Amino acid sequence: MNIFENLKMAFSSIAANKMRSLLTMLGIIIGISAVITITTLGTTLRSTIKGAMASLGSNLMYVRLTERDVDNYYDSLEVEMNDEDFFTMEDIETLLDTYPGEFQIADETPVGNASLKNSKGKDVAINLVGAYDGTLTYNSYKLIAGRNLSMDDVKYKKHACLVSDIFVEQYFKEKEEPVGKTIKVTLSTGIVQEFNIVGVYKYNSLSNGMGDRRTMSTPVYIPDSVGKAITGIHGETQFMFMMFTYNVKYDAEQVKADMLKYFNSLYAGNKNWMPEVVSMEDQLKTIDMVINVVTIVVSVIAAISLIVGGVGVMNIMLVSVTERTREIGIRKALGAKKRTIKQQFVIEAIIICLIGGIIGILVGFLNGELAGVIANSVIKSNPDYADILGDVQIVPSVGAIIISILFSTLTGVFFGLYPASKAAKMNPIDALRYD
Amino acid sequence: MSKTVINMSNIIKRYYIGQPNELQILNGISLNIHEGEFVSIVGASGSGKSTLMNIIGALDKPTEGQYLLNDTDISKLSDKQLSDIRNKEIGFVFQTFNLIPRTTALKNVELPMLYAGVSKKDRTKRAKELLELVEMQDRSTHKPNELSGGQKQRVAIARAMANNPSIILADEPTGALDSKTGHLVMDIFHKLHKEEGKTIVLITHSPELAAETERIITISDGSVISDTGADVSVPGNTEVSA
């Protein structure tokens, strides 16, 4: 008696009671589809976020000071800091020089609102922001013409600036080349400054909100050193927190290790404070943790559903065994061993659960695809999201599928065993006489 | 004399042992059946012939006494070994046919060979031959609900022959058939007996049917009351012969 024959028998018996078998599978289908839906959404969310991070061309990382021997970062803020506990711009510049090309500073400081008149004499509103080489990436903006601000611009206090595509539309005539032009801006404080446009970035609403493209005010990025010279605020040269972006061509763990190594050596002699480096990869881990918790909760609910479904399978198998008492008697008279009968009914239970599991996986897929269609239509309705997120690709979790198949099989074995042993233990004489 | 297939001595079967309603169905039956014999066991209902059939067919074990089937002591076998005996040594033919529902005639005939571990190819070949033997080759793909009573019984006989058993044990094989179809089925038994040399044990309550066989063993109240082919070599049989 081989498995293949048993499988054929199981399928023909399930096919003979299609409706009943389907209803029996319902609990399994609900349980498995719930798990597959949630894990598919989880893995899709994760890969979309990663994809968005990659599409920005760079990743974020920050360093912050935390008190030694304090587990929670937020507890350490209670302690008074001395001047020597902070790190300075010089320290950061040393870091950048130590690992050239690896890091960009993502810090920015508002300078103030300003305006200028275009060729038609109309006012164009902007807000001046002191920036570094990583500020643009940090704000999820992409450079579409010219070049980015460089650390040299900051160091030598060059009057260079980056303007948005919206500013270009508002200020310049059509088809006029903005890069290389000089703009003269008047701050709300009355100060007038001239800046040379070195690059144009594409504005999106993710960082600064939407408005009317013809009148809205967009940031104009100037070197932070220039901005500080304008505002006269020079105090911000001591830091306990700094945001960086790093080039994606470097390995995230390596970049993190480099930064930690530098700051650790800087704080080696500090008894109270130590640096902590957190990367977006770490943030992704937090997202993973949330996804995992949700997955576990749903899995527990699914497990309950599987148990209920399994009891249903056991119930229907008991009915099936009773219905087929005579058949069992015949089989025994023809020489079927206990083991053979048992195998037949266990396999039938497994097949019911497995079919339920597979239907559940398919339903889970469909749910995922549906969520994908909805997500994509939402994203498409806002071109700025579409820019960063692109087309959401549904990514099913292979692990969850394997585990689902495994668990449906186990449910079949567990809940099929009792009815199957009942069938196997039947006395052939009584079974043959059964009507 | 040819080989002894069934050797029963002093078989006793009791039910509800040790309880107030203890019941003794068989009161020490002894009989010998030889290879190639066509024997009928006759008795009114309640005479114990069904119980005797169950014991002959290895579906049940005697409470006392010894039953040797081809020199194997059945009463000492495990459940698994009894399954093997039923599979290879006994071919059952039932009154109600007992074909497996939703399964074709061919698959029904293949079933005992499936349990015996015969390969798919050999199973199908043998099953086709057997269906031809009972003239049912045209109906091999039909399911039991598409067959008449007589056709079902012929498929059942083919199935009983599947593993070439030592004995064909037929329990009222014509009981559910009209007399014409019943005769056709009996003809097949005669054919198997004459052409294949099969040992056939026919259990019936009908004296006419029994008269067709070579030897009639009559049972009443759990004892053999007559045996037309009484074998003097079996102790105990002499005193009960008519």
PDB file of N, CA, C and O in Angstrom, chain B residues 13-75:
ATOM      1  N   LYS B  13     -16.923 -21.422  20.407  1.00  0.00           N
ATOM      2  CA  LYS B  13     -16.935 -19.956  20.424  1.00  0.00           C
ATOM      3  C   LYS B  13     -17.979 -19.495  21.430  1.00  0.00           C
ATOM      4  O   LYS B  13     -19.148 -19.875  21.369  1.00  0.00           O
ATOM      5  N   ARG B  14     -17.506 -18.687  22.361  1.00  0.00           N
ATOM      6  CA  ARG B  14     -18.423 -18.139  23.360  1.00  0.00           C
ATOM      7  C   ARG B  14     -18.380 -16.609  23.275  1.00  0.00           C
ATOM      8  O   ARG B  14     -17.333 -16.026  22.989  1.00  0.00           O
ATOM      9  N   TYR B  15     -19.508 -15.973  23.527  1.00  0.00           N
ATOM     10  CA  TYR B  15     -19.539 -14.510  23.627  1.00  0.00           C
ATOM     11  C   TYR B  15     -19.876 -14.114  25.052  1.00  0.00           C
ATOM     12  O   TYR B  15     -20.387 -14.924  25.821  1.00  0.00           O
ATOM     13  N   TYR B  16     -19.609 -12.871  25.410  1.00  0.00           N
ATOM     14  CA  TYR B  16     -19.891 -12.325  26.756  1.00  0.00           C
ATOM     15  C   TYR B  16     -19.325 -13.231  27.842  1.00  0.00           C
ATOM     16  O   TYR B  16     -20.004 -13.536  28.819  1.00  0.00           O
ATOM     17  N   ILE B  17     -18.076 -13.645  27.653  1.00  0.00           N
ATOM     18  CA  ILE B  17     -17.462 -14.587  28.595  1.00  0.00           C
ATOM     19  C   ILE B  17     -17.410 -13.983  30.002  1.00  0.00           C
ATOM     20  O   ILE B  17     -16.989 -12.844  30.193  1.00  0.00           O
ATOM     21  N   GLY B  18     -17.866 -14.768  30.988  1.00  0.00           N
ATOM     22  CA  GLY B  18     -17.830 -14.359  32.386  1.00  0.00           C
ATOM     23  C   GLY B  18     -18.976 -13.464  32.784  1.00  0.00           C
ATOM     24  O   GLY B  18     -19.081 -13.030  33.928  1.00  0.00           O
ATOM     25  N   GLN B  19     -19.862 -13.153  31.832  1.00  0.00           N
ATOM     26  CA  GLN B  19     -21.004 -12.312  32.167  1.00  0.00           C
ATOM     27  C   GLN B  19     -22.256 -13.193  32.284  1.00  0.00           C
ATOM     28  O   GLN B  19     -22.280 -14.322  31.795  1.00  0.00           O
ATOM     29  N   PRO B  20     -23.295 -12.682  32.945  1.00  0.00           N
ATOM     30  CA  PRO B  20     -24.487 -13.504  33.152  1.00  0.00           C
ATOM     31  C   PRO B  20     -25.118 -13.975  31.832  1.00  0.00           C
ATOM     32  O   PRO B  20     -25.712 -15.052  31.775  1.00  0.00           O
ATOM     33  N   ASN B  21     -24.963 -13.163  30.787  1.00  0.00           N
ATOM     34  CA  ASN B  21     -25.571 -13.549  29.513  1.00  0.00           C
ATOM     35  C   ASN B  21     -24.592 -14.295  28.605  1.00  0.00           C
ATOM     36  O   ASN B  21     -24.698 -14.227  27.384  1.00  0.00           O
ATOM     37  N   GLU B  22     -23.627 -14.987  29.192  1.00  0.00           N
ATOM     38  CA  GLU B  22     -22.638 -15.734  28.405  1.00  0.00           C
ATOM     39  C   GLU B  22     -23.341 -16.678  27.430  1.00  0.00           C
ATOM     40  O   GLU B  22     -24.346 -17.309  27.765  1.00  0.00           O
ATOM     41  N   LEU B  23     -22.799 -16.692  26.206  1.00  0.00           N
ATOM     42  CA  LEU B  23     -23.491 -17.380  25.129  1.00  0.00           C
ATOM     43  C   LEU B  23     -22.494 -18.268  24.399  1.00  0.00           C
ATOM     44  O   LEU B  23     -21.436 -17.794  23.987  1.00  0.00           O
ATOM     45  N   GLN B  24     -22.835 -19.550  24.254  1.00  0.00           N
ATOM     46  CA  GLN B  24     -21.951 -20.433  23.494  1.00  0.00           C
ATOM     47  C   GLN B  24     -22.584 -20.698  22.135  1.00  0.00           C
ATOM     48  O   GLN B  24     -23.673 -21.257  22.038  1.00  0.00           O
ATOM     49  N   ILE B  25     -21.911 -20.241  21.075  1.00  0.00           N
ATOM     50  CA  ILE B  25     -22.476 -20.345  19.728  1.00  0.00           C
ATOM     51  C   ILE B  25     -22.027 -21.639  19.055  1.00  0.00           C
ATOM     52  O   ILE B  25     -22.816 -22.316  18.407  1.00  0.00           O
ATOM     53  N   LEU B  26     -20.744 -21.956  19.186  1.00  0.00           N
ATOM     54  CA  LEU B  26     -20.223 -23.187  18.572  1.00  0.00           C
ATOM     55  C   LEU B  26     -19.821 -24.153  19.685  1.00  0.00           C
ATOM     56  O   LEU B  26     -19.063 -23.797  20.584  1.00  0.00           O
ATOM     57  N   ASN B  27     -20.343 -25.395  19.591  1.00  0.00           N
ATOM     58  CA  ASN B  27     -20.106 -26.346  20.679  1.00  0.00           C
ATOM     59  C   ASN B  27     -19.108 -27.426  20.286  1.00  0.00           C
ATOM     60  O   ASN B  27     -19.431 -28.614  20.316  1.00  0.00           O
ATOM     61  N   GLY B  28     -17.938 -27.031  19.889  1.00  0.00           N
ATOM     62  CA  GLY B  28     -16.927 -28.039  19.593  1.00  0.00           C
ATOM     63  C   GLY B  28     -17.068 -28.627  18.205  1.00  0.00           C
ATOM     64  O   GLY B  28     -17.437 -29.784  18.032  1.00  0.00           O
ATOM     65  N   ILE B  29     -16.777 -27.812  17.217  1.00  0.00           N
ATOM     66  CA  ILE B  29     -16.893 -28.271  15.822  1.00  0.00           C
ATOM     67  C   ILE B  29     -15.547 -28.791  15.331  1.00  0.00           C
ATOM     68  O   ILE B  29     -14.513 -28.158  15.529  1.00  0.00           O
ATOM     69  N   SER B  30     -15.589 -29.964  14.705  1.00  0.00           N
ATOM     70  CA  SER B  30     -14.374 -30.506  14.104  1.00  0.00           C
ATOM     71  C   SER B  30     -14.675 -30.841  12.662  1.00  0.00           C
ATOM     72  O   SER B  30     -15.683 -31.492  12.372  1.00  0.00           O
ATOM     73  N   LEU B  31     -13.826 -30.361  11.783  1.00  0.00           N
ATOM     74  CA  LEU B  31     -13.995 -30.752  10.380  1.00  0.00           C
ATOM     75  C   LEU B  31     -12.714 -30.536   9.599  1.00  0.00           C
ATOM     76  O   LEU B  31     -11.867 -29.730   9.975  1.00  0.00           O
ATOM     77  N   ASN B  32     -12.611 -31.290   8.516  1.00  0.00           N
ATOM     78  CA  ASN B  32     -11.461 -31.177   7.621  1.00  0.00           C
ATOM     79  C   ASN B  32     -11.965 -30.835   6.226  1.00  0.00           C
ATOM     80  O   ASN B  32     -12.927 -31.430   5.759  1.00  0.00           O
ATOM     81  N   ILE B  33     -11.340 -29.882   5.590  1.00  0.00           N
ATOM     82  CA  ILE B  33     -11.680 -29.604   4.193  1.00  0.00           C
ATOM     83  C   ILE B  33     -10.400 -29.694   3.380  1.00  0.00           C
ATOM     84  O   ILE B  33      -9.359 -29.135   3.768  1.00  0.00           O
ATOM     85  N   HIS B  34     -10.449 -30.441   2.283  1.00  0.00           N
ATOM     86  CA  HIS B  34      -9.248 -30.704   1.493  1.00  0.00           C
ATOM     87  C   HIS B  34      -9.175 -29.805   0.280  1.00  0.00           C
ATOM     88  O   HIS B  34     -10.172 -29.222  -0.142  1.00  0.00           O
ATOM     89  N   GLU B  35      -7.985 -29.739  -0.246  1.00  0.00           N
ATOM     90  CA  GLU B  35      -7.739 -28.920  -1.426  1.00  0.00           C
ATOM     91  C   GLU B  35      -8.633 -29.388  -2.585  1.00  0.00           C
ATOM     92  O   GLU B  35      -8.759 -30.583  -2.836  1.00  0.00           O
ATOM     93  N   GLY B  36      -9.265 -28.432  -3.263  1.00  0.00           N
ATOM     94  CA  GLY B  36     -10.071 -28.752  -4.437  1.00  0.00           C
ATOM     95  C   GLY B  36     -11.494 -29.164  -4.129  1.00  0.00           C
ATOM     96  O   GLY B  36     -12.259 -29.453  -5.047  1.00  0.00           O
ATOM     97  N   GLU B  37     -11.875 -29.186  -2.859  1.00  0.00           N
ATOM     98  CA  GLU B  37     -13.245 -29.559  -2.513  1.00  0.00           C
ATOM     99  C   GLU B  37     -14.201 -28.385  -2.712  1.00  0.00           C
ATOM    100  O   GLU B  37     -13.824 -27.232  -2.550  1.00  0.00           O
ATOM    101  N   PHE B  38     -15.446 -28.689  -3.060  1.00  0.00           N
ATOM    102  CA  PHE B  38     -16.504 -27.687  -3.134  1.00  0.00           C
ATOM    103  C   PHE B  38     -17.510 -28.085  -2.056  1.00  0.00           C
ATOM    104  O   PHE B  38     -18.286 -29.012  -2.222  1.00  0.00           O
ATOM    105  N   VAL B  39     -17.433 -27.394  -0.925  1.00  0.00           N
ATOM    106  CA  VAL B  39     -18.192 -27.786   0.256  1.00  0.00           C
ATOM    107  C   VAL B  39     -19.268 -26.760   0.542  1.00  0.00           C
ATOM    108  O   VAL B  39     -19.033 -25.558   0.383  1.00  0.00           O
ATOM    109  N   SER B  40     -20.436 -27.190   0.964  1.00  0.00           N
ATOM    110  CA  SER B  40     -21.399 -26.212   1.443  1.00  0.00           C
ATOM    111  C   SER B  40     -21.659 -26.442   2.929  1.00  0.00           C
ATOM    112  O   SER B  40     -21.675 -27.582   3.401  1.00  0.00           O
ATOM    113  N   ILE B  41     -21.794 -25.352   3.638  1.00  0.00           N
ATOM    114  CA  ILE B  41     -22.138 -25.433   5.054  1.00  0.00           C
ATOM    115  C   ILE B  41     -23.564 -24.909   5.153  1.00  0.00           C
ATOM    116  O   ILE B  41     -23.843 -23.757   4.802  1.00  0.00           O
ATOM    117  N   VAL B  42     -24.462 -25.775   5.592  1.00  0.00           N
ATOM    118  CA  VAL B  42     -25.884 -25.438   5.599  1.00  0.00           C
ATOM    119  C   VAL B  42     -26.367 -25.353   7.042  1.00  0.00           C
ATOM    120  O   VAL B  42     -25.916 -26.095   7.907  1.00  0.00           O
ATOM    121  N   GLY B  43     -27.260 -24.431   7.263  1.00  0.00           N
ATOM    122  CA  GLY B  43     -27.846 -24.333   8.599  1.00  0.00           C
ATOM    123  C   GLY B  43     -28.882 -23.240   8.610  1.00  0.00           C
ATOM    124  O   GLY B  43     -28.810 -22.293   7.813  1.00  0.00           O
ATOM    125  N   ALA B  44     -29.860 -23.387   9.483  1.00  0.00           N
ATOM    126  CA  ALA B  44     -30.873 -22.354   9.617  1.00  0.00           C
ATOM    127  C   ALA B  44     -30.234 -21.135  10.265  1.00  0.00           C
ATOM    128  O   ALA B  44     -29.128 -21.226  10.797  1.00  0.00           O
ATOM    129  N   SER B  45     -30.958 -19.978  10.214  1.00  0.00           N
ATOM    130  CA  SER B  45     -30.344 -18.806  10.840  1.00  0.00           C
ATOM    131  C   SER B  45     -30.304 -19.027  12.354  1.00  0.00           C
ATOM    132  O   SER B  45     -31.227 -19.589  12.926  1.00  0.00           O
ATOM    133  N   GLY B  46     -29.201 -18.614  12.951  1.00  0.00           N
ATOM    134  CA  GLY B  46     -29.016 -18.838  14.378  1.00  0.00           C
ATOM    135  C   GLY B  46     -28.338 -20.157  14.675  1.00  0.00           C
ATOM    136  O   GLY B  46     -28.060 -20.467  15.828  1.00  0.00           O
ATOM    137  N   SER B  47     -27.991 -20.906  13.645  1.00  0.00           N
ATOM    138  CA  SER B  47     -27.361 -22.207  13.871  1.00  0.00           C
ATOM    139  C   SER B  47     -25.879 -22.079  14.208  1.00  0.00           C
ATOM    140  O   SER B  47     -25.271 -23.007  14.710  1.00  0.00           O
ATOM    141  N   GLY B  48     -25.318 -20.881  13.917  1.00  0.00           N
ATOM    142  CA  GLY B  48     -23.894 -20.678  14.192  1.00  0.00           C
ATOM    143  C   GLY B  48     -23.041 -20.741  12.941  1.00  0.00           C
ATOM    144  O   GLY B  48     -21.827 -20.656  13.007  1.00  0.00           O
ATOM    145  N   LYS B  49     -23.673 -20.826  11.768  1.00  0.00           N
ATOM    146  CA  LYS B  49     -22.872 -20.953  10.548  1.00  0.00           C
ATOM    147  C   LYS B  49     -22.113 -19.669  10.213  1.00  0.00           C
ATOM    148  O   LYS B  49     -20.992 -19.722   9.707  1.00  0.00           O
ATOM    149  N   SER B  50     -22.725 -18.511  10.539  1.00  0.00           N
ATOM    150  CA  SER B  50     -22.008 -17.244  10.293  1.00  0.00           C
ATOM    151  C   SER B  50     -20.781 -17.133  11.186  1.00  0.00           C
ATOM    152  O   SER B  50     -19.712 -16.698  10.734  1.00  0.00           O
ATOM    153  N   THR B  51     -20.936 -17.538  12.441  1.00  0.00           N
ATOM    154  CA  THR B  51     -19.807 -17.511  13.360  1.00  0.00           C
ATOM    155  C   THR B  51     -18.704 -18.435  12.857  1.00  0.00           C
ATOM    156  O   THR B  51     -17.521 -18.082  12.867  1.00  0.00           O
ATOM    157  N   LEU B  52     -19.127 -19.606  12.376  1.00  0.00           N
ATOM    158  CA  LEU B  52     -18.146 -20.553  11.835  1.00  0.00           C
ATOM    159  C   LEU B  52     -17.439 -19.946  10.623  1.00  0.00           C
ATOM    160  O   LEU B  52     -16.219 -20.048  10.483  1.00  0.00           O
ATOM    161  N   MET B  53     -18.232 -19.275   9.780  1.00  0.00           N
ATOM    162  CA  MET B  53     -17.643 -18.642   8.612  1.00  0.00           C
ATOM    163  C   MET B  53     -16.603 -17.583   9.015  1.00  0.00           C
ATOM    164  O   MET B  53     -15.526 -17.518   8.436  1.00  0.00           O
ATOM    165  N   ASN B  54     -16.961 -16.771  10.029  1.00  0.00           N
ATOM    166  CA  ASN B  54     -16.022 -15.737  10.491  1.00  0.00           C
ATOM    167  C   ASN B  54     -14.719 -16.350  10.964  1.00  0.00           C
ATOM    168  O   ASN B  54     -13.637 -15.799  10.742  1.00  0.00           O
ATOM    169  N   ILE B  55     -14.833 -17.515  11.634  1.00  0.00           N
ATOM    170  CA  ILE B  55     -13.613 -18.164  12.123  1.00  0.00           C
ATOM    171  C   ILE B  55     -12.825 -18.750  10.954  1.00  0.00           C
ATOM    172  O   ILE B  55     -11.611 -18.544  10.852  1.00  0.00           O
ATOM    173  N   ILE B  56     -13.534 -19.408  10.019  1.00  0.00           N
ATOM    174  CA  ILE B  56     -12.837 -19.953   8.840  1.00  0.00           C
ATOM    175  C   ILE B  56     -12.141 -18.822   8.081  1.00  0.00           C
ATOM    176  O   ILE B  56     -11.011 -18.952   7.637  1.00  0.00           O
ATOM    177  N   GLY B  57     -12.834 -17.678   7.984  1.00  0.00           N
ATOM    178  CA  GLY B  57     -12.310 -16.547   7.222  1.00  0.00           C
ATOM    179  C   GLY B  57     -11.289 -15.709   7.973  1.00  0.00           C
ATOM    180  O   GLY B  57     -10.884 -14.646   7.504  1.00  0.00           O
ATOM    181  N   ALA B  58     -10.870 -16.132   9.173  1.00  0.00           N
ATOM    182  CA  ALA B  58      -9.858 -15.436   9.978  1.00  0.00           C
ATOM    183  C   ALA B  58     -10.308 -14.028  10.365  1.00  0.00           C
ATOM    184  O   ALA B  58      -9.498 -13.147  10.612  1.00  0.00           O
ATOM    185  N   LEU B  59     -11.628 -13.818  10.384  1.00  0.00           N
ATOM    186  CA  LEU B  59     -12.140 -12.532  10.851  1.00  0.00           C
ATOM    187  C   LEU B  59     -12.291 -12.579  12.363  1.00  0.00           C
ATOM    188  O   LEU B  59     -12.368 -11.566  13.034  1.00  0.00           O
ATOM    189  N   ASP B  60     -12.353 -13.805  12.903  1.00  0.00           N
ATOM    190  CA  ASP B  60     -12.579 -13.996  14.331  1.00  0.00           C
ATOM    191  C   ASP B  60     -11.724 -15.176  14.783  1.00  0.00           C
ATOM    192  O   ASP B  60     -11.328 -16.008  13.973  1.00  0.00           O
ATOM    193  N   LYS B  61     -11.442 -15.213  16.096  1.00  0.00           N
ATOM    194  CA  LYS B  61     -10.655 -16.331  16.620  1.00  0.00           C
ATOM    195  C   LYS B  61     -11.556 -17.210  17.485  1.00  0.00           C
ATOM    196  O   LYS B  61     -12.446 -16.693  18.168  1.00  0.00           O
ATOM    197  N   PRO B  62     -11.344 -18.516  17.486  1.00  0.00           N
ATOM    198  CA  PRO B  62     -12.143 -19.387  18.347  1.00  0.00           C
ATOM    199  C   PRO B  62     -11.780 -19.171  19.821  1.00  0.00           C
ATOM    200  O   PRO B  62     -10.657 -18.784  20.134  1.00  0.00           O
ATOM    201  N   THR B  63     -12.762 -19.395  20.713  1.00  0.00           N
ATOM    202  CA  THR B  63     -12.480 -19.280  22.146  1.00  0.00           C
ATOM    203  C   THR B  63     -11.647 -20.479  22.596  1.00  0.00           C
ATOM    204  O   THR B  63     -10.697 -20.336  23.367  1.00  0.00           O
ATOM    205  N   GLU B  64     -12.015 -21.655  22.078  1.00  0.00           N
ATOM    206  CA  GLU B  64     -11.251 -22.867  22.387  1.00  0.00           C
ATOM    207  C   GLU B  64     -11.110 -23.670  21.111  1.00  0.00           C
ATOM    208  O   GLU B  64     -11.858 -23.490  20.145  1.00  0.00           O
ATOM    209  N   GLY B  65     -10.195 -24.596  21.144  1.00  0.00           N
ATOM    210  CA  GLY B  65     -10.014 -25.471  19.993  1.00  0.00           C
ATOM    211  C   GLY B  65      -8.909 -24.979  19.078  1.00  0.00           C
ATOM    212  O   GLY B  65      -8.367 -23.884  19.279  1.00  0.00           O
ATOM    213  N   GLN B  66      -8.623 -25.836  18.089  1.00  0.00           N
ATOM    214  CA  GLN B  66      -7.514 -25.496  17.204  1.00  0.00           C
ATOM    215  C   GLN B  66      -8.002 -25.416  15.757  1.00  0.00           C
ATOM    216  O   GLN B  66      -8.769 -26.262  15.306  1.00  0.00           O
ATOM    217  N   TYR B  67      -7.581 -24.357  15.085  1.00  0.00           N
ATOM    218  CA  TYR B  67      -7.935 -24.199  13.677  1.00  0.00           C
ATOM    219  C   TYR B  67      -6.644 -24.044  12.888  1.00  0.00           C
ATOM    220  O   TYR B  67      -5.946 -23.049  13.024  1.00  0.00           O
ATOM    221  N   LEU B  68      -6.351 -25.055  12.073  1.00  0.00           N
ATOM    222  CA  LEU B  68      -5.159 -24.980  11.238  1.00  0.00           C
ATOM    223  C   LEU B  68      -5.585 -24.672   9.808  1.00  0.00           C
ATOM    224  O   LEU B  68      -6.374 -25.405   9.223  1.00  0.00           O
ATOM    225  N   LEU B  69      -5.092 -23.558   9.297  1.00  0.00           N
ATOM    226  CA  LEU B  69      -5.328 -23.218   7.893  1.00  0.00           C
ATOM    227  C   LEU B  69      -4.000 -23.404   7.178  1.00  0.00           C
ATOM    228  O   LEU B  69      -3.031 -22.685   7.474  1.00  0.00           O
ATOM    229  N   ASN B  70      -3.937 -24.370   6.285  1.00  0.00           N
ATOM    230  CA  ASN B  70      -2.664 -24.719   5.645  1.00  0.00           C
ATOM    231  C   ASN B  70      -1.571 -24.922   6.689  1.00  0.00           C
ATOM    232  O   ASN B  70      -0.469 -24.394   6.566  1.00  0.00           O
ATOM    233  N   ASP B  71      -1.916 -25.621   7.746  1.00  0.00           N
ATOM    234  CA  ASP B  71      -0.998 -25.976   8.830  1.00  0.00           C
ATOM    235  C   ASP B  71      -0.573 -24.793   9.710  1.00  0.00           C
ATOM    236  O   ASP B  71       0.317 -24.921  10.535  1.00  0.00           O
ATOM    237  N   THR B  72      -1.214 -23.631   9.515  1.00  0.00           N
ATOM    238  CA  THR B  72      -0.911 -22.484  10.379  1.00  0.00           C
ATOM    239  C   THR B  72      -2.008 -22.391  11.439  1.00  0.00           C
ATOM    240  O   THR B  72      -3.199 -22.420  11.108  1.00  0.00           O
ATOM    241  N   ASP B  73      -1.598 -22.275  12.711  1.00  0.00           N
ATOM    242  CA  ASP B  73      -2.582 -22.183  13.786  1.00  0.00           C
ATOM    243  C   ASP B  73      -3.106 -20.746  13.879  1.00  0.00           C
ATOM    244  O   ASP B  73      -2.424 -19.843  14.357  1.00  0.00           O
ATOM    245  N   ILE B  74      -4.338 -20.553  13.402  1.00  0.00           N
ATOM    246  CA  ILE B  74      -4.929 -19.223  13.308  1.00  0.00           C
ATOM    247  C   ILE B  74      -5.116 -18.581  14.689  1.00  0.00           C
ATOM    248  O   ILE B  74      -4.900 -17.386  14.874  1.00  0.00           O
ATOM    249  N   SER B  75      -5.472 -19.416  15.677  1.00  0.00           N
ATOM    250  CA  SER B  75      -5.787 -18.859  17.001  1.00  0.00           C
ATOM    251  C   SER B  75      -4.576 -18.214  17.679  1.00  0.00           C
ATOM    252  O   SER B  75      -4.727 -17.497  18.653  1.00  0.00           O
TER     253      SER B  75
END
